[in-house]
mmCIF file of C-alpha atoms in Angstrom:
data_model
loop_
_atom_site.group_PDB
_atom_site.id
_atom_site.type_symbol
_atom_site.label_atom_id
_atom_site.label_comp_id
_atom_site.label_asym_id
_atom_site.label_seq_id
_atom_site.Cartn_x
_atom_site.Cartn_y
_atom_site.Cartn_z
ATOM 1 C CA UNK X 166 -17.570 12.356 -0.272
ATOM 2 C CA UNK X 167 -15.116 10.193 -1.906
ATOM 3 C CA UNK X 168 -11.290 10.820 -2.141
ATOM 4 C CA UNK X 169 -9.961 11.606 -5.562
ATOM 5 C CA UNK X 170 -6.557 10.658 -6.071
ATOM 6 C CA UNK X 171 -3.851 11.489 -8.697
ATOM 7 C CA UNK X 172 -4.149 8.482 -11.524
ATOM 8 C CA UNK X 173 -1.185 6.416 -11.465
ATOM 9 C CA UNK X 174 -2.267 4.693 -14.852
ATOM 10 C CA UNK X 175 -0.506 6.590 -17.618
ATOM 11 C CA UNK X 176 3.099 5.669 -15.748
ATOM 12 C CA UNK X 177 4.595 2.200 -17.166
ATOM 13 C CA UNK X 178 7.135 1.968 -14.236
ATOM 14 C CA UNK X 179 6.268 1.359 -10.389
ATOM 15 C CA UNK X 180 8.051 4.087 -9.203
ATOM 16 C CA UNK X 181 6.881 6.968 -11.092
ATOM 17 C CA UNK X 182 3.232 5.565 -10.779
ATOM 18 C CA UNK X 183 3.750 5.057 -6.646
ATOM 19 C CA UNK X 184 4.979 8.539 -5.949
ATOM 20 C CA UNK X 185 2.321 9.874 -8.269
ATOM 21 C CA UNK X 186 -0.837 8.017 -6.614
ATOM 22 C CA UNK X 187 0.587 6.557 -2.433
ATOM 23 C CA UNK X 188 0.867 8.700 0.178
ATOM 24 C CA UNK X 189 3.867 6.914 1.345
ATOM 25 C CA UNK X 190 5.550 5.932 -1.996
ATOM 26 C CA UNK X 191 9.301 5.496 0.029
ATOM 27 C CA UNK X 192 7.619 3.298 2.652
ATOM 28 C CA UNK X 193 6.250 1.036 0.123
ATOM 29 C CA UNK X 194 8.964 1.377 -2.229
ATOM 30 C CA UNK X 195 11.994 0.407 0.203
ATOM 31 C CA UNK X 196 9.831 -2.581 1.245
ATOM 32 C CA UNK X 197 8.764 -3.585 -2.700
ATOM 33 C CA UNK X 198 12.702 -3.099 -3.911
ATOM 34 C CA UNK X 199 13.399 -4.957 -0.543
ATOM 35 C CA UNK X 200 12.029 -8.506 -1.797
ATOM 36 C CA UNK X 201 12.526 -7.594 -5.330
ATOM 37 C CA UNK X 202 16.009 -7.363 -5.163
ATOM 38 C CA UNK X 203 16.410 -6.296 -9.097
ATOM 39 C CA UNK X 204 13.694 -9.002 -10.069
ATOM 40 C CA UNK X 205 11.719 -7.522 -13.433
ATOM 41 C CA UNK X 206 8.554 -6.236 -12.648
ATOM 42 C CA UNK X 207 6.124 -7.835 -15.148
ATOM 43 C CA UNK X 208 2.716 -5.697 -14.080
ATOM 44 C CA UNK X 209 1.452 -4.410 -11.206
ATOM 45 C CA UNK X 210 -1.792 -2.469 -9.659
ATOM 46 C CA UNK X 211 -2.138 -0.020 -7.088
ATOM 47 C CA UNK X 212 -4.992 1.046 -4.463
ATOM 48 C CA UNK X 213 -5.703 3.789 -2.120
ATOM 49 C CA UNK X 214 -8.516 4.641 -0.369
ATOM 50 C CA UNK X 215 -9.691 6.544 3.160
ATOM 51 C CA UNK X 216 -11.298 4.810 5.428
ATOM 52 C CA UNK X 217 -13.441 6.956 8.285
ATOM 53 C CA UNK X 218 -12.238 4.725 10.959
ATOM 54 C CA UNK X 219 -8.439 4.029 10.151
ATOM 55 C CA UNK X 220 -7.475 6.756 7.514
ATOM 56 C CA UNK X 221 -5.317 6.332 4.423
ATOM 57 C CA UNK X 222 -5.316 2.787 3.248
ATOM 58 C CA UNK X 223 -2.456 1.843 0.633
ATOM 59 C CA UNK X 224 -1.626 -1.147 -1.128
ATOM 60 C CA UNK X 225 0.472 -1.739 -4.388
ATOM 61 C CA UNK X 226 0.766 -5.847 -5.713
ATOM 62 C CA UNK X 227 3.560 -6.755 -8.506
ATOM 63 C CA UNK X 228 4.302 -9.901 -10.225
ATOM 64 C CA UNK X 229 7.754 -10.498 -11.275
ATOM 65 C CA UNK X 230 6.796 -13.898 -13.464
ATOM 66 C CA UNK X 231 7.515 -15.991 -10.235
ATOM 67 C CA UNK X 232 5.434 -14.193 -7.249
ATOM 68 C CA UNK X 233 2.679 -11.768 -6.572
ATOM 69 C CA UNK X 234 4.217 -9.518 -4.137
ATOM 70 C CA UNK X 235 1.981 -7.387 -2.176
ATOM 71 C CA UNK X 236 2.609 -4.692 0.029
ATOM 72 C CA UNK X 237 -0.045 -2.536 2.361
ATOM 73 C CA UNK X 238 -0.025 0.101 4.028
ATOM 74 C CA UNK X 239 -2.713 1.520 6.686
ATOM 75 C CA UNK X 240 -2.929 4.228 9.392
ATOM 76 C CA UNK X 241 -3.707 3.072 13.052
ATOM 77 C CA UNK X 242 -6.989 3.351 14.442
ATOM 78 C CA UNK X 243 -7.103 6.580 16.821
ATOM 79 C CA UNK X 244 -6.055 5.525 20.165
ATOM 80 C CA UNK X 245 -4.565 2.254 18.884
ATOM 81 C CA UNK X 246 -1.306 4.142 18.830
ATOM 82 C CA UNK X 247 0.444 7.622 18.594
ATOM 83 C CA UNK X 248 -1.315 10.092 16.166
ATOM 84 C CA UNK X 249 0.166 9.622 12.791
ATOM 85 C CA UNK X 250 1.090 5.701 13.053
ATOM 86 C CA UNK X 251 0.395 3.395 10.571
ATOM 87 C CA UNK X 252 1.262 -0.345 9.705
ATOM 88 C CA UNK X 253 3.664 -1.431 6.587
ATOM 89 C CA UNK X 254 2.833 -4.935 5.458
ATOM 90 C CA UNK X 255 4.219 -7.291 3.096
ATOM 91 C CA UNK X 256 3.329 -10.539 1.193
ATOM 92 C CA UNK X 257 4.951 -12.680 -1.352
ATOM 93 C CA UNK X 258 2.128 -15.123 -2.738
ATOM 94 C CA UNK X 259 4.125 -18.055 -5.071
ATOM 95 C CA UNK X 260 2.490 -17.628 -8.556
ATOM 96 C CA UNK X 261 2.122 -21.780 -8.471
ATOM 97 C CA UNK X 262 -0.505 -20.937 -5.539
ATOM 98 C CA UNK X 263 -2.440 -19.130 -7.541
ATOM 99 C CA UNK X 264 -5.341 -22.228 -8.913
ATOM 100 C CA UNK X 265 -7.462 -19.506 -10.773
ATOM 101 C CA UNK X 266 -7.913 -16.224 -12.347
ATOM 102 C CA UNK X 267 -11.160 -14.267 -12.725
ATOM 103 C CA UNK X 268 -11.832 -11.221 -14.477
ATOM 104 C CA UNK X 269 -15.381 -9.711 -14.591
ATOM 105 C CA UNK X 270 -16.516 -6.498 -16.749
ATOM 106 C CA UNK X 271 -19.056 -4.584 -16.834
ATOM 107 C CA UNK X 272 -20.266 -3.096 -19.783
ATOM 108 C CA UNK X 273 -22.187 -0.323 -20.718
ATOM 109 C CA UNK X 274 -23.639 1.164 -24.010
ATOM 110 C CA UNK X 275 -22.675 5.002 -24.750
ATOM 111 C CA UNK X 276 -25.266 6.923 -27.021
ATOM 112 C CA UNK X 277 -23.896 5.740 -30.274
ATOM 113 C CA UNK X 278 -24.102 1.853 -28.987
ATOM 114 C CA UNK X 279 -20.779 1.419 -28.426
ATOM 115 C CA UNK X 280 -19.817 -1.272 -25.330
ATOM 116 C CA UNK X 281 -17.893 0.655 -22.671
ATOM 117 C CA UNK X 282 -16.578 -0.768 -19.882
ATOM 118 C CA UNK X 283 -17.162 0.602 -16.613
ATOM 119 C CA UNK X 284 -15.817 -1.524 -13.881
ATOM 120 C CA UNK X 285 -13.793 -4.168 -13.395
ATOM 121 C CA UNK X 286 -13.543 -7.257 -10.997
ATOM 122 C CA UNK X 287 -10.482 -9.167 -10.472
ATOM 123 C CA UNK X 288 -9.629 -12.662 -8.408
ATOM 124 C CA UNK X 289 -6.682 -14.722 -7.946
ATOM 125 C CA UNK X 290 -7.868 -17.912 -5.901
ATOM 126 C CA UNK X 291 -4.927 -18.932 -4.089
ATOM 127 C CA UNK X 292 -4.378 -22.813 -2.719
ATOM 128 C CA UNK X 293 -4.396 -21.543 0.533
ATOM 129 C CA UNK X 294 -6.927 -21.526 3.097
ATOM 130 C CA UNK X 295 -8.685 -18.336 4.518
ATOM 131 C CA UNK X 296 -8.382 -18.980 7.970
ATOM 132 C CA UNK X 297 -10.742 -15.941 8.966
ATOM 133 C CA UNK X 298 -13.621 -16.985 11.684
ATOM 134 C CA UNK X 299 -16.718 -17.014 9.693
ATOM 135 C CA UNK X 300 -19.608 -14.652 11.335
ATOM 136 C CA UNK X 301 -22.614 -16.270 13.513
ATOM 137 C CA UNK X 302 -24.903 -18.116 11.357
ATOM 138 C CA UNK X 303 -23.008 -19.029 8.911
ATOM 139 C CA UNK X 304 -22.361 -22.401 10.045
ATOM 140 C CA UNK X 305 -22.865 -24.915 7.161
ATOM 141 C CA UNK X 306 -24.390 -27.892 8.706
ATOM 142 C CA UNK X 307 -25.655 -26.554 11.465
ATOM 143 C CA UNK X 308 -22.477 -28.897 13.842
ATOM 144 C CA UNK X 309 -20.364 -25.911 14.661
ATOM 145 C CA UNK X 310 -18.689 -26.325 11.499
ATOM 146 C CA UNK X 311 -18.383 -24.246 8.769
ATOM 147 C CA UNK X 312 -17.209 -24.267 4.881
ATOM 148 C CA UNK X 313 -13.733 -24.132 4.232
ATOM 149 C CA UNK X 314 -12.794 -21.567 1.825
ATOM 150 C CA UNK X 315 -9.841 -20.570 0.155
ATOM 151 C CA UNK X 316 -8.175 -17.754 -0.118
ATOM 152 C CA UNK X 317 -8.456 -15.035 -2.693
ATOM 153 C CA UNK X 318 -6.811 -11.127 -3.485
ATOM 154 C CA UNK X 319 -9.360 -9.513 -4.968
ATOM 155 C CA UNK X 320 -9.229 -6.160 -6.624
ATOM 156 C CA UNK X 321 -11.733 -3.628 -8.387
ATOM 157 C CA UNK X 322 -11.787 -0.284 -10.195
ATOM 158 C CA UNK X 323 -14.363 1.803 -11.528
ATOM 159 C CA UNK X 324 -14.750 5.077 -13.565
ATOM 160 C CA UNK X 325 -15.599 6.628 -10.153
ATOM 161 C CA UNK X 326 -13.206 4.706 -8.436
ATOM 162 C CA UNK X 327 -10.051 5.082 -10.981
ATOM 163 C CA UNK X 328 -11.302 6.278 -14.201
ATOM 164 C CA UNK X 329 -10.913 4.009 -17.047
ATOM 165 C CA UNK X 330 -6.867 4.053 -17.285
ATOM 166 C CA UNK X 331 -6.729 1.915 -14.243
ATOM 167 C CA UNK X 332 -9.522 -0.257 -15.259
ATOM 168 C CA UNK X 333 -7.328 -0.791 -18.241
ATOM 169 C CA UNK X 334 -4.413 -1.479 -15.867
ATOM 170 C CA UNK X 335 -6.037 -3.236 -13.923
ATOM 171 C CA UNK X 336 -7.241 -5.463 -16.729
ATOM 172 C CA UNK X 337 -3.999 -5.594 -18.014
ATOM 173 C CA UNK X 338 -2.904 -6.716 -14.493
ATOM 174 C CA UNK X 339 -5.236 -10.020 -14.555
ATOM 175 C CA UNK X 340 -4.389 -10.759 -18.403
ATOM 176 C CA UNK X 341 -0.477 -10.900 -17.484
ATOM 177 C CA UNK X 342 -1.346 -13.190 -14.681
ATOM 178 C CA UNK X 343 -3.548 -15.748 -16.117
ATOM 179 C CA UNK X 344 -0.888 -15.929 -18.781
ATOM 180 C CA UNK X 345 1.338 -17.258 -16.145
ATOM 181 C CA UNK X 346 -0.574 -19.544 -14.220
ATOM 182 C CA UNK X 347 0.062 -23.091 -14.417
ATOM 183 C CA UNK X 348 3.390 -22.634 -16.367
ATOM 184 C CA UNK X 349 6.285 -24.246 -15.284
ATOM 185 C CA UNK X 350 8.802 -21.282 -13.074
ATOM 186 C CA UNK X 351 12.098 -20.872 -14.332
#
């Protein structure tokens, strides 16, 4: 059965939405504000989900018109440490990294025809390489070598997954972004 959490849409600021929806809004918080240092935060989108292996899995991602700055949060495997643990992880992804944004909706008709939209897809292709091992058999060219990709942060909500004010954040989100990709960084 899925985990229903509070929704963190209706709050404008990250603070009030993180201690609404994270389990460990001061965790995240003291390590956002950490890089931040009184940078503007321009948008941002949030995630949480359990995981049957790991537990609570966290992650909150801001851009401040310069950076993406991601943080992520996720409990230790049982056994893989004392009961309770969990890792605290943070990324700052340049914005002139980012080579592409991608938004997909999906749309559905209520009774009265209107389009309603009913998940959401969202990519930032980053410069960088993914340097993860790709799985048996899926060596391109058969020589023991295989594509390289780049790397991506990908993101999705849905009205089970978020209802549709996160969507909308979340759509909001990609819109800020591709609005500052390619510009010049002041």
């Amino acid at each position: 059965m899925p985990a229903v959490f509070p929704d963190w849409s209706p709050y404008q600021d990250l603070d009030s939405a993180a201690r609404a929806y994270l389990r460990d809004p001061e965790v995240a918080l003291d390590a956002l504000f950490g890089v931040l240092r009184g940078a503007s935060v321009l948008c941002f989108t949030l995630e949480r989900f359990v995981n049957e292996v790991n537990g609570v899995w966290q992650e909150v991602v801001i851009c401040d018109g310069s950076r993406l700055v991601l943080w992520h949060g996720e409990d230790v495997a049982p056994g893989d440490g004392p009961v309770g643990s969990m890792t605290s992880s943070l990324r700052v992804v340049p914005l002139s990294t980012v080579t592409e944004v991608g938004c997909r909706r999906r749309l559905t008709r209520t009774s009265t025809g209107q389009a309603r939209v009913d998940s959401i897809d969202v990519y930032l292709l980053l410069s960088s390489i993914d340097d993860a091992v790709p799985p048996p058999g899926m060596d391109e060219g058969g020589e023991g070598r295989s594509a390289l990709r780049h790397d991506a942060l990908r993101f999705g909500k849905t009205l089970d997954d978020g209802g549709p004010g996160q969507i909308a954040r979340l759509e909001e989100f990609s819109r800020v972004v591709a609005s500052l990709v390619g510009r010049p960084t002041l």
